[in-house]
CSV table of C-alpha atoms in Angstrom, one decimal:
chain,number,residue,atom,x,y,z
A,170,UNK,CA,0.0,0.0,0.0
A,171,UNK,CA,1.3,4.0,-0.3
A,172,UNK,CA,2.4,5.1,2.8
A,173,UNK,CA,0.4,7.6,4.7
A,174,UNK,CA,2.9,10.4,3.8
A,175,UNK,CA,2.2,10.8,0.6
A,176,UNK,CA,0.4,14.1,-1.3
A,177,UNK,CA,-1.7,15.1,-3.9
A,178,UNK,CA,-1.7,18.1,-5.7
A,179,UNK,CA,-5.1,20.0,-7.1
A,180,UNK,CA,-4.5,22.8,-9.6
A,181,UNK,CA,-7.6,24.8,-11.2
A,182,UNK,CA,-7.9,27.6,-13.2
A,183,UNK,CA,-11.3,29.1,-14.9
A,184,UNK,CA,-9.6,30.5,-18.2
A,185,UNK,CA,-7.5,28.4,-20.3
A,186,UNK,CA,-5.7,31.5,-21.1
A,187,UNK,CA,-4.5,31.4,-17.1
A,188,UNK,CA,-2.2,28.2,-18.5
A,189,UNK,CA,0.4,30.6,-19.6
A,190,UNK,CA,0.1,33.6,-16.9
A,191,UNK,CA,0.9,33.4,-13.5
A,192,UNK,CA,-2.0,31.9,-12.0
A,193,UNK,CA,-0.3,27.7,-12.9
A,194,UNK,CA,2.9,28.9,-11.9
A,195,UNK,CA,2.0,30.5,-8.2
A,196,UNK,CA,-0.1,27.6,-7.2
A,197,UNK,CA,2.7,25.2,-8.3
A,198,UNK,CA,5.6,27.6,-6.3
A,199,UNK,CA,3.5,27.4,-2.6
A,200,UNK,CA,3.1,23.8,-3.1
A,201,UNK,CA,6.7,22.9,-3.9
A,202,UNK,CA,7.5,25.5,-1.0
A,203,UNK,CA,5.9,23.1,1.0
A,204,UNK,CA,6.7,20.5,0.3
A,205,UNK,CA,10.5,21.1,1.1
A,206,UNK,CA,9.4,22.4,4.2
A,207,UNK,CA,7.9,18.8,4.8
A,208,UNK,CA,10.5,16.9,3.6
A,209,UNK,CA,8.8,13.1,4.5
A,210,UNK,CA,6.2,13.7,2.4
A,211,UNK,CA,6.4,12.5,-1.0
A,212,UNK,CA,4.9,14.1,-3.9
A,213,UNK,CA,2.4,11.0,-5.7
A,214,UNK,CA,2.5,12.2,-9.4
A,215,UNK,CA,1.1,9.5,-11.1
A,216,UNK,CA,-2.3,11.4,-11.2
A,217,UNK,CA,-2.2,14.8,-12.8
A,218,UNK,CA,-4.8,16.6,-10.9
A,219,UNK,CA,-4.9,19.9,-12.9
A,220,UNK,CA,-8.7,21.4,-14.2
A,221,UNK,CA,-7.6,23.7,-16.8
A,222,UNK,CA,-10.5,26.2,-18.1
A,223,UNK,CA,-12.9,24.6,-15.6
A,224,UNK,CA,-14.6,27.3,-13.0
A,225,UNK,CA,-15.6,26.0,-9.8
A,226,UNK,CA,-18.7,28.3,-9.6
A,227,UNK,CA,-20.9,25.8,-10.7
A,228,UNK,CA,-19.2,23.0,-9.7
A,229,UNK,CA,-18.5,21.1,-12.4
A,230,UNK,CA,-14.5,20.4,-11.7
A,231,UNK,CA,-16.2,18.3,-8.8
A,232,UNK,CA,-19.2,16.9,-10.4
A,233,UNK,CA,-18.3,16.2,-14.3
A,234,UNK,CA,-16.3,12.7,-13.9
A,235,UNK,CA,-14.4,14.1,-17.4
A,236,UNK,CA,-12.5,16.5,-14.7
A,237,UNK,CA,-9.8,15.9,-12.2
A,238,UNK,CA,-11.1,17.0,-8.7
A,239,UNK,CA,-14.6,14.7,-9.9
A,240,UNK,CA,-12.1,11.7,-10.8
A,241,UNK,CA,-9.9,12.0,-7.9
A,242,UNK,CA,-13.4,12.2,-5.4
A,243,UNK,CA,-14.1,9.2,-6.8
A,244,UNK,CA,-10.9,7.5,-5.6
A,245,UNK,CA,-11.4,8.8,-2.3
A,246,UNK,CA,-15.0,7.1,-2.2
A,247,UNK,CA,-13.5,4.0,-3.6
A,248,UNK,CA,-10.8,4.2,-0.9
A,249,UNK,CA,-7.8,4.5,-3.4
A,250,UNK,CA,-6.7,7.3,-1.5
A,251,UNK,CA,-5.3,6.1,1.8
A,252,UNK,CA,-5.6,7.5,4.9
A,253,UNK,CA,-3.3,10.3,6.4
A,254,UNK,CA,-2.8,11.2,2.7
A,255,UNK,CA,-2.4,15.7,2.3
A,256,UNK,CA,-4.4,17.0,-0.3
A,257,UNK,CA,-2.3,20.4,-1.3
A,258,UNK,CA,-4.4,23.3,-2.6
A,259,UNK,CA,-3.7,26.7,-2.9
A,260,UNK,CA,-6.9,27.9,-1.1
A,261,UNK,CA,-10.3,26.6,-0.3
A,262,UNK,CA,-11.8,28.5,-3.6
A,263,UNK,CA,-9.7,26.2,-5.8
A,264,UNK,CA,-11.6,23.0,-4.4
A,265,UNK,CA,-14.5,24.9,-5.3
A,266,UNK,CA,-16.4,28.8,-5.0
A,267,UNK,CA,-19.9,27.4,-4.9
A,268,UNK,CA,-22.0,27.8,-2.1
A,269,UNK,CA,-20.7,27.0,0.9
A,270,UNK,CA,-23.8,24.7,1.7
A,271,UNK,CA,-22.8,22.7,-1.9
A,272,UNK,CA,-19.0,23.1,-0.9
A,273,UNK,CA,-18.3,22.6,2.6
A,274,UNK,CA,-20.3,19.0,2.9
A,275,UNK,CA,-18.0,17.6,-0.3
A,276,UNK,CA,-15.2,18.8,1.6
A,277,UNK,CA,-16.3,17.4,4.8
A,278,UNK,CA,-16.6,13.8,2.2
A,279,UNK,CA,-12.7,14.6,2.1
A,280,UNK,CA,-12.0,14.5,5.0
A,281,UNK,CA,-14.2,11.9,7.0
A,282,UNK,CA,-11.8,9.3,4.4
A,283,UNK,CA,-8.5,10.8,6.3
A,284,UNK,CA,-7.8,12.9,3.7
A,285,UNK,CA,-6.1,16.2,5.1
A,286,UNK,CA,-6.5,19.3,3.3
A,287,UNK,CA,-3.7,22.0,3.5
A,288,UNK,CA,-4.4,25.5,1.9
A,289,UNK,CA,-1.4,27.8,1.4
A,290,UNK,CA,-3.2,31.1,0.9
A,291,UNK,CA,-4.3,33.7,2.3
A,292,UNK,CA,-2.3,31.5,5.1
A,293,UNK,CA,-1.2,27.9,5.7
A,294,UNK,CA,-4.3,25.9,7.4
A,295,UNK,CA,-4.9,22.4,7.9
A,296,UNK,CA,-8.6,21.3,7.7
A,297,UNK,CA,-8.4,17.5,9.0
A,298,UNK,CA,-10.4,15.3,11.6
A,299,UNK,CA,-10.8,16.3,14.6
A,300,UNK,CA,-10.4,20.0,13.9
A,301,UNK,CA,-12.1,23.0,16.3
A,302,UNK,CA,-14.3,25.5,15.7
A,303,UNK,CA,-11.7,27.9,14.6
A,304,UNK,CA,-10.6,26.2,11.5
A,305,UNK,CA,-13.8,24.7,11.0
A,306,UNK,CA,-15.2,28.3,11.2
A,307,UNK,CA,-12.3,29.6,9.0
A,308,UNK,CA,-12.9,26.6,6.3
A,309,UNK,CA,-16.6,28.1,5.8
A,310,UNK,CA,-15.6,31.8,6.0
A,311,UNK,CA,-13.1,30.9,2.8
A,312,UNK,CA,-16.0,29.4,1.0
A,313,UNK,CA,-18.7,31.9,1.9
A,314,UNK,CA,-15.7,34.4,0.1
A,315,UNK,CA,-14.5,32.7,-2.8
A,316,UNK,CA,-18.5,32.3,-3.6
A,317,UNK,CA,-19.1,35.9,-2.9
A,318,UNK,CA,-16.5,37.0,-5.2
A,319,UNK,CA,-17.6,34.3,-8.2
A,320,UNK,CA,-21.3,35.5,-7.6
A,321,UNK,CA,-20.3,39.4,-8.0
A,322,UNK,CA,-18.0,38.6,-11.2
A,323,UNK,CA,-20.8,36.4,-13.2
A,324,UNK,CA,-23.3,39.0,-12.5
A,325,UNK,CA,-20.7,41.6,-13.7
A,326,UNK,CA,-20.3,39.3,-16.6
A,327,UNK,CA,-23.7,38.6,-17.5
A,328,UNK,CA,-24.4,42.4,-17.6
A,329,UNK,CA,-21.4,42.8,-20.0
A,330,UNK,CA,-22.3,40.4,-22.2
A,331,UNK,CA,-26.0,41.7,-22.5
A,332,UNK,CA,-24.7,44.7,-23.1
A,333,UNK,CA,-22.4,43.4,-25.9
A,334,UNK,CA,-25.3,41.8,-27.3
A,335,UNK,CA,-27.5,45.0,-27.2
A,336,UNK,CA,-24.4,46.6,-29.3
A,337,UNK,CA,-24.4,43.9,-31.8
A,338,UNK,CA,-28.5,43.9,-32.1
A,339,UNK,CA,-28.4,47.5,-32.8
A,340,UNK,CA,-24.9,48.2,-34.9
A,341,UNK,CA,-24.0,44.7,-36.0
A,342,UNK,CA,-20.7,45.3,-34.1
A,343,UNK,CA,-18.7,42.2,-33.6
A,344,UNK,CA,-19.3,39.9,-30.4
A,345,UNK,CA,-15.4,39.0,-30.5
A,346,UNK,CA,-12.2,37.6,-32.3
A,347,UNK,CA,-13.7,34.0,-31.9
A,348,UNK,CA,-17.7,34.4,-31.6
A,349,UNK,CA,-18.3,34.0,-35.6
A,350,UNK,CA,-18.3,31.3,-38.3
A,351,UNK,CA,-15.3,29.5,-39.7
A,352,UNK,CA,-16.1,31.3,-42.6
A,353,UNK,CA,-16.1,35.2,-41.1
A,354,UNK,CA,-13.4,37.0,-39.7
A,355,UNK,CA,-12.7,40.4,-38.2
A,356,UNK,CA,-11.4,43.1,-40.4
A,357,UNK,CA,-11.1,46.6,-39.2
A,358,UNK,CA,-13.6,46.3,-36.5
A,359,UNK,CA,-16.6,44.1,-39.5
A,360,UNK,CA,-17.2,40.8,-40.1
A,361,UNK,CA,-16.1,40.0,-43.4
A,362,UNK,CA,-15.9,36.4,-45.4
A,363,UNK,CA,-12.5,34.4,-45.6
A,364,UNK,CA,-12.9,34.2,-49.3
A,365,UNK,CA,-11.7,30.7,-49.5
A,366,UNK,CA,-13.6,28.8,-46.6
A,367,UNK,CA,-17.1,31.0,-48.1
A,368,UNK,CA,-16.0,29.5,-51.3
A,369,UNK,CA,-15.8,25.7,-49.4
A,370,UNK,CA,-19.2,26.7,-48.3
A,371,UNK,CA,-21.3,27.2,-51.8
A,372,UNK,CA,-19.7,24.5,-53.2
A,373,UNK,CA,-21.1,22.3,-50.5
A,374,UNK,CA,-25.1,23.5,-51.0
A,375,UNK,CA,-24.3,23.7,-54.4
A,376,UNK,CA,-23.3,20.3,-54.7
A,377,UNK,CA,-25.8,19.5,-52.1
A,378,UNK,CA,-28.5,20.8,-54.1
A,379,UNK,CA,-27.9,18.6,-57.3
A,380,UNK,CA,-28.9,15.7,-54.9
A,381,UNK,CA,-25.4,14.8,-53.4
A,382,UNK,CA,-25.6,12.8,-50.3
A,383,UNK,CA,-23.4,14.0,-47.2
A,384,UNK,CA,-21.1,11.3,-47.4
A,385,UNK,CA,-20.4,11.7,-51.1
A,386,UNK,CA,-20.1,15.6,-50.7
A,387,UNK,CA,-17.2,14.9,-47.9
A,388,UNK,CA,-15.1,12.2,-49.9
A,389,UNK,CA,-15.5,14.9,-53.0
A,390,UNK,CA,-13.8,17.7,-50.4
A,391,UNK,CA,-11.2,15.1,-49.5
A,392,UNK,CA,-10.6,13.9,-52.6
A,393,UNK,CA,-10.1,17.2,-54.2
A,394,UNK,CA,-7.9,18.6,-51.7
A,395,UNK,CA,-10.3,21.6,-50.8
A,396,UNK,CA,-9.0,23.2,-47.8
A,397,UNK,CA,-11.0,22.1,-45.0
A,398,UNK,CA,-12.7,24.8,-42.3
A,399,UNK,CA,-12.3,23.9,-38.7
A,400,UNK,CA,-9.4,22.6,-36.7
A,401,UNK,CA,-9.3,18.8,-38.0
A,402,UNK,CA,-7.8,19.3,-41.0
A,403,UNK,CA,-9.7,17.0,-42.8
A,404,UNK,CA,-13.4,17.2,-43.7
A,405,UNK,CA,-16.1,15.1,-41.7
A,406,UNK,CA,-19.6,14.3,-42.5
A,407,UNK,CA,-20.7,15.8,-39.0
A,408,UNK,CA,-19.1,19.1,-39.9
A,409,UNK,CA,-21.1,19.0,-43.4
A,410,UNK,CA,-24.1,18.2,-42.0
A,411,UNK,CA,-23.8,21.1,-39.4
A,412,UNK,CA,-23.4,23.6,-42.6
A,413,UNK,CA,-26.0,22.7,-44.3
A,414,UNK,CA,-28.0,23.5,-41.5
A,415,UNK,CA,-26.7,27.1,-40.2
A,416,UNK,CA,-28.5,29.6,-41.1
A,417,UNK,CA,-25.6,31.6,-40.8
A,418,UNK,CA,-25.2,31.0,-44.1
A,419,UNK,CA,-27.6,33.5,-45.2
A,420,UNK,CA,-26.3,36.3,-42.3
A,421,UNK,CA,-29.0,35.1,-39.5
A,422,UNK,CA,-27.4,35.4,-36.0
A,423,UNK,CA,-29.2,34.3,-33.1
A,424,UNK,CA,-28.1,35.1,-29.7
A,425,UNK,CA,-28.2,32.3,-27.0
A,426,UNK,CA,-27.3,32.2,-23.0
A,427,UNK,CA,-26.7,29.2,-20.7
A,428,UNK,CA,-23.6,26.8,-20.1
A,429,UNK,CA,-24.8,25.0,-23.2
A,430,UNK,CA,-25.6,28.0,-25.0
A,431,UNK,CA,-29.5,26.6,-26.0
A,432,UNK,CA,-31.4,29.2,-24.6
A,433,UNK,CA,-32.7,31.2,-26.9
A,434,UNK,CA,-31.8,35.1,-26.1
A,435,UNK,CA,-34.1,37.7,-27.6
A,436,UNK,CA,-34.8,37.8,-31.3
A,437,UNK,CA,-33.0,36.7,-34.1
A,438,UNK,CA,-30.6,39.3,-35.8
A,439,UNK,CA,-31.0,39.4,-39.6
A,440,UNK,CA,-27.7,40.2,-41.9
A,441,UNK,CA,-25.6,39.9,-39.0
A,442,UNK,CA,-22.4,37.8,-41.4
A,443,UNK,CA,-22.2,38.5,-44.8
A,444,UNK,CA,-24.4,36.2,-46.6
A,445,UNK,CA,-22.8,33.3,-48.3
A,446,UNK,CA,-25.8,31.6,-50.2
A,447,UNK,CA,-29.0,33.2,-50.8
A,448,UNK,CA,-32.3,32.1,-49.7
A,449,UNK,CA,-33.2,30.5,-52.9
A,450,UNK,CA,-30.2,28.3,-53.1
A,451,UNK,CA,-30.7,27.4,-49.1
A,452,UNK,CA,-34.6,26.5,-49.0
A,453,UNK,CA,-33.8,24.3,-52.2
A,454,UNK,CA,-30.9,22.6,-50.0
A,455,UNK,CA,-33.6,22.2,-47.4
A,456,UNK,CA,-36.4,21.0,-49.4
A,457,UNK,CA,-34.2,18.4,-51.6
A,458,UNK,CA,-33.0,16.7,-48.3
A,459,UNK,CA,-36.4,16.9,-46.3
A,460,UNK,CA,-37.9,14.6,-49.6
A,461,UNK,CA,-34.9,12.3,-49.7
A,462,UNK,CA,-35.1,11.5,-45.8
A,463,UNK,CA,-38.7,10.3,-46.2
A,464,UNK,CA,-37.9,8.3,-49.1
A,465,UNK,CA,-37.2,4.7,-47.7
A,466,UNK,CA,-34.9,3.3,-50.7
A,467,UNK,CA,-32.2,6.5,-50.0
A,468,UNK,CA,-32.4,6.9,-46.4
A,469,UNK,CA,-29.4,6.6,-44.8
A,470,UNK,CA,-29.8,4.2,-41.4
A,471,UNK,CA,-26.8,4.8,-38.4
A,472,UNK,CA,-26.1,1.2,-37.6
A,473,UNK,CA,-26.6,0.9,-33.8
A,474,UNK,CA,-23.4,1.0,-31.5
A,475,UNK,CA,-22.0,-2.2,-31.0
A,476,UNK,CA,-20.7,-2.6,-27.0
A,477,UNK,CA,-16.7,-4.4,-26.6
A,478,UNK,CA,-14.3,-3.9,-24.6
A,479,UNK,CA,-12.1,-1.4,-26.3
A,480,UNK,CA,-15.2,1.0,-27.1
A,481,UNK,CA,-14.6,4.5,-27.4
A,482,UNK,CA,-10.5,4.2,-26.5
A,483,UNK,CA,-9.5,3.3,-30.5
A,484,UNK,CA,-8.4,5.7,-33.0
A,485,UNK,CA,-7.4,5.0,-36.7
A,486,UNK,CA,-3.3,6.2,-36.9
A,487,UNK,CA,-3.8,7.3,-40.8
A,488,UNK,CA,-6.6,9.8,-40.6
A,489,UNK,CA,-6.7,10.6,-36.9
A,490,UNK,CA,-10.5,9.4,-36.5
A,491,UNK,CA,-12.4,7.7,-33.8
A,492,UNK,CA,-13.2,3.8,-34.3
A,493,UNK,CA,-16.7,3.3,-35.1
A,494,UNK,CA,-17.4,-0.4,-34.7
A,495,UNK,CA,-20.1,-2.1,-38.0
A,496,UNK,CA,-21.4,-5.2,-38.4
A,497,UNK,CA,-21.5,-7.0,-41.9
A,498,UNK,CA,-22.5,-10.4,-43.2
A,499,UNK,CA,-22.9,-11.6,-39.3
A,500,UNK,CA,-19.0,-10.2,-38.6
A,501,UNK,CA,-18.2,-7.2,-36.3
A,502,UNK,CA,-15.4,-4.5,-37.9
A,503,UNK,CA,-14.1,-1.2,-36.8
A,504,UNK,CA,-13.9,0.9,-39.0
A,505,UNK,CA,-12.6,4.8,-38.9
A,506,UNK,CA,-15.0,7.6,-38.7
A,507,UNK,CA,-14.2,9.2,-42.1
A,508,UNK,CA,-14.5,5.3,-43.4
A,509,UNK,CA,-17.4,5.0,-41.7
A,510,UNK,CA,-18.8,7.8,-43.9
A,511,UNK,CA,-18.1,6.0,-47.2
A,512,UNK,CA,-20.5,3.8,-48.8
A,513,UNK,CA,-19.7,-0.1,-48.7
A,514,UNK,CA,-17.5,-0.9,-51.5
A,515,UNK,CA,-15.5,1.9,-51.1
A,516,UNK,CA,-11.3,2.1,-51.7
A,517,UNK,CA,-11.0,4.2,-49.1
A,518,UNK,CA,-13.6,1.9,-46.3
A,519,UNK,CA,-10.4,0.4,-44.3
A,520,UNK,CA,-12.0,-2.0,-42.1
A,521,UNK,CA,-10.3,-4.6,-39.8
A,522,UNK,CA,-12.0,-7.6,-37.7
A,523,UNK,CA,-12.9,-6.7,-34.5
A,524,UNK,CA,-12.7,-10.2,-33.0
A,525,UNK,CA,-9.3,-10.6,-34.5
A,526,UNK,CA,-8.3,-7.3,-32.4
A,527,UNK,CA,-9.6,-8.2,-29.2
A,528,UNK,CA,-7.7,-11.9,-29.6
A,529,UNK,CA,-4.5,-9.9,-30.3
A,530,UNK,CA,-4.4,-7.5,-27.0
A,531,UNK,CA,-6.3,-9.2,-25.0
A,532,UNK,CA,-3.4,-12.2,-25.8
A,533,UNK,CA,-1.2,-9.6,-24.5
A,534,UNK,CA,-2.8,-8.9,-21.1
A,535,UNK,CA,-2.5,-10.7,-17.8
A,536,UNK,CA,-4.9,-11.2,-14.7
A,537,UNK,CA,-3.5,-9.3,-11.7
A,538,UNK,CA,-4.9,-11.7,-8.4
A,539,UNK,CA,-6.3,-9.7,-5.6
A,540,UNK,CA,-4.8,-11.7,-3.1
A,541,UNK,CA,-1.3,-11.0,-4.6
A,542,UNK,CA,-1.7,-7.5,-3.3
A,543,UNK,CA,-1.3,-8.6,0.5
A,544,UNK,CA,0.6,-11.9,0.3
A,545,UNK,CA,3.5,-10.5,-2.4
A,546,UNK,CA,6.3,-9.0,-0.6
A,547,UNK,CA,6.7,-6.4,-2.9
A,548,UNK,CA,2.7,-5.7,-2.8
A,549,UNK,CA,3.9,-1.7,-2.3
A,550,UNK,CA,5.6,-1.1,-5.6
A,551,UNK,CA,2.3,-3.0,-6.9
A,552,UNK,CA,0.2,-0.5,-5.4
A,553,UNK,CA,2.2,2.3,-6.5
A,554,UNK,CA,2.6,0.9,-10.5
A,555,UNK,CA,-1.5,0.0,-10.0
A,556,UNK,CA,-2.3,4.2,-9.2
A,557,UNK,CA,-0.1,5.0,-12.1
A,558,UNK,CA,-2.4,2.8,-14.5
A,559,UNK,CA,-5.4,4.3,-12.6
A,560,UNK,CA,-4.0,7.7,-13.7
A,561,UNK,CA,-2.9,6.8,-17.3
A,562,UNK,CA,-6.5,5.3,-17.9
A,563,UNK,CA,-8.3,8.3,-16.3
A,564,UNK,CA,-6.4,10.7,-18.6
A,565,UNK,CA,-6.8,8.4,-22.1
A,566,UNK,CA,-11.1,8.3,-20.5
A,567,UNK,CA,-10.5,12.2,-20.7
A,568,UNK,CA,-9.0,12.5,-23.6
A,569,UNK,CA,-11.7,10.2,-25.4
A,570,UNK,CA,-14.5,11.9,-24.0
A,571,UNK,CA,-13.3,14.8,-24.9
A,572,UNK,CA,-12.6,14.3,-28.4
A,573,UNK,CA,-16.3,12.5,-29.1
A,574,UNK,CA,-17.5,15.6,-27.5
A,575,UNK,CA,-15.6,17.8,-30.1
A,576,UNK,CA,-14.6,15.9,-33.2
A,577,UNK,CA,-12.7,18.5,-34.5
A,578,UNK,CA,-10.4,19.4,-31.7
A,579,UNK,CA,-6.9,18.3,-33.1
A,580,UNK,CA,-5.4,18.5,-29.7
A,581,UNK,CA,-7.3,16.1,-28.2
A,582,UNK,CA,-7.5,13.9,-31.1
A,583,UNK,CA,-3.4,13.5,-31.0
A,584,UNK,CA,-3.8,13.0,-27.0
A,585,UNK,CA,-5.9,10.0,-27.5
């Protein structure tokens, strides 16, 4: 088992763009300050516990399993975490700024396992079993401020941004560098069209017009060597498919609000962009496909997802894809997503036998005995090479769910 005096380290920041200022590098100096001032404990750094971009207002570094704090809760509730282990923050808001009566139970959670919780700032305090009513009173006081000040800069923010929004309702002026199409940029303070990528764009309901199914439209763009828009580098059907249905295409901008940005704020903004395609050319997009998808014989039918052990962890090395799995003639295959897209027949369908995969790494994997654990001599090292496995896997379960949530995201395509 780890011994007692071992660490963790949480990190979080709420803006990605806090990765390269000073917030990463301060929390990491008062931890490593520490930790030479505490010289028997030792550092475990088999689990990277950082929550880049995540904000702790809402709570979703503790409550999203795709983030670290979530993952490494789950530990403690499994009891991976042993007891007398120091979780090392850099103040109670970085656990979380909710409020307090969401954020001081979980922390409580955390420390009813044995888990104690040091804080470096605004001074050193231990929050552990047993403690009085002076750190226990101190503990709620930091959470009660870290909400305060979230609560005062998200109202702050939402009046901003509506005010933004009133600006661009009324003078079309330009939400910001990144809050437009792939196919609009910013030029002298307008949105104008990146001539190329609008030219991607009419070729696509112009093609999709004379009939052309999705698939067929994205193997053209592949084949072609039409510079593809977005940050894959390659064209997908899913990107396609959400083209042909913006209406930002014909300049329409309609202002949303929530997390998920679904809700519907206020009314829709007409010749917002610069138009692309006109109306005629879009409704006869629209009307072609709506008459194709109720036609039986040309309907295109998503096989359903087929369940194995390697789901969602595979990724084709040539085109960077996911690996859909497909069944044919009573076999299973896995096949990559931009194969997936082709029709059967294909040259470019690479598919590979799914049960001839499994044989081969599962052949190369061995059963680990539980009773080994406490009989083998050397059952520590175990332990220690078993949480660095645990932390490999949670960040390849990251990086998957990650890049199914956002196909085109290159960085987390080349992670996986």
């Amino acid at each position: 088992m780890l011994t007692s005096e071992v660490a963790f380290s949480y990190t979080r920041f709420s803006s990605t763009s806090q990765a390269d200022g000073d917030s990463v590098r301060r929390q990491n100096a008062l931890r490593d300050d520490w930790l030479k001032r505490h010289p028997t404990v030792k550092l475990d750094t088999s689990l990277s516990l950082v929550d880049s971009g995540v904000s702790g207002f809402r709570g979703k570094n503790r409550s999203d399993k795709r983030n670290a704090l979530a993952q490494f809760l789950d530990l403690v509730k499994r009891g991976r975490v042993p007891s007398g282990a120091w979780l090392i923050v850099e103040s109670v808001d970085r656990l979380s700024r909710e409020h307090p009566e969401e954020a001081v139970p979980f922390m409580y959670d955390i420390i009813r396992a044995g888990v104690r919780i040091v804080t470096l700032s605004p001074s050193e305090m231990v929050y552990q079993e047993g403690m009085d009513l002076g750190r226990t009173l101190m503990m709620l006081m930091e959470a009660f401020r870290g909400h305060g000040e979230s609560a005062r800069k998200s109202d702050l923010c939402g009046q901003a941004w509506a005010e933004i929004k009133r600006h661009a309702r009324e003078s079309k002026t330009p939400l910001g560098k990144n809050l437009h199409p792939a196919w609009v940029k910013i030029k002298d303070g307008k949105h104008v069209l990146v001539s190329g990528a609008a030219a991607a764009v009419r070729k696509i309901y112009e093609l999709a017009a004379k009939g052309w199914s999705t698939p067929r439209i994205t193997r053209h763009l592949n084949d072609t060597k039409v510079p593809a828009i977005g940050r894959k580098g390659v064209w997908v059907r899913s990107y396609i498919q959400k083209i042909i249905m913006d209406r930002s295409v014909l300049g329409e901008y309609q202002p949303t609000k929530g997390s998920a940005r679904k809700i519907i704020d206020g009314e829709l903004i007409l010749d917002y962009w610069p138009r692309v395609v006109s109306d005629e050319l879009f409704e006869r997009v629209r009307v072609g496909r709506s008459e194709r998808a109720t036609h039986k014989n040309v309907r295109a039918k998503r096989p359903a997802r087929i369940a194995h052990a390697f789901s969602g962890m595979l990724t084709d090395a040539l085109d960077v894809c996911p690996m859909y799995t497909i069944k044919h003639k009573g076999r299973q295959y896995i096949v990559s997503q931009k194969g997936f897209e082709e029709p059967e027949g294909d040259t470019h369908r690479r598919t590979f036998p799914l049960d001839v995969l499994q044989a081969a790494l599962l052949g190369r994997m061995r059963e680990l005995a539980s009773a080994d654990l406490f009989t083998d001599p050397t059952a520590s090292a175990l332990a220690e090479v078993t949480a660095k496995v645990a932390g490999i896997e949670r960040k390849l379960k990251v990086a998957v769910e990650r890049f199914e949530a956002d196909p085109e995201n290159t960085t987390w395509a080349s992670k996986v």
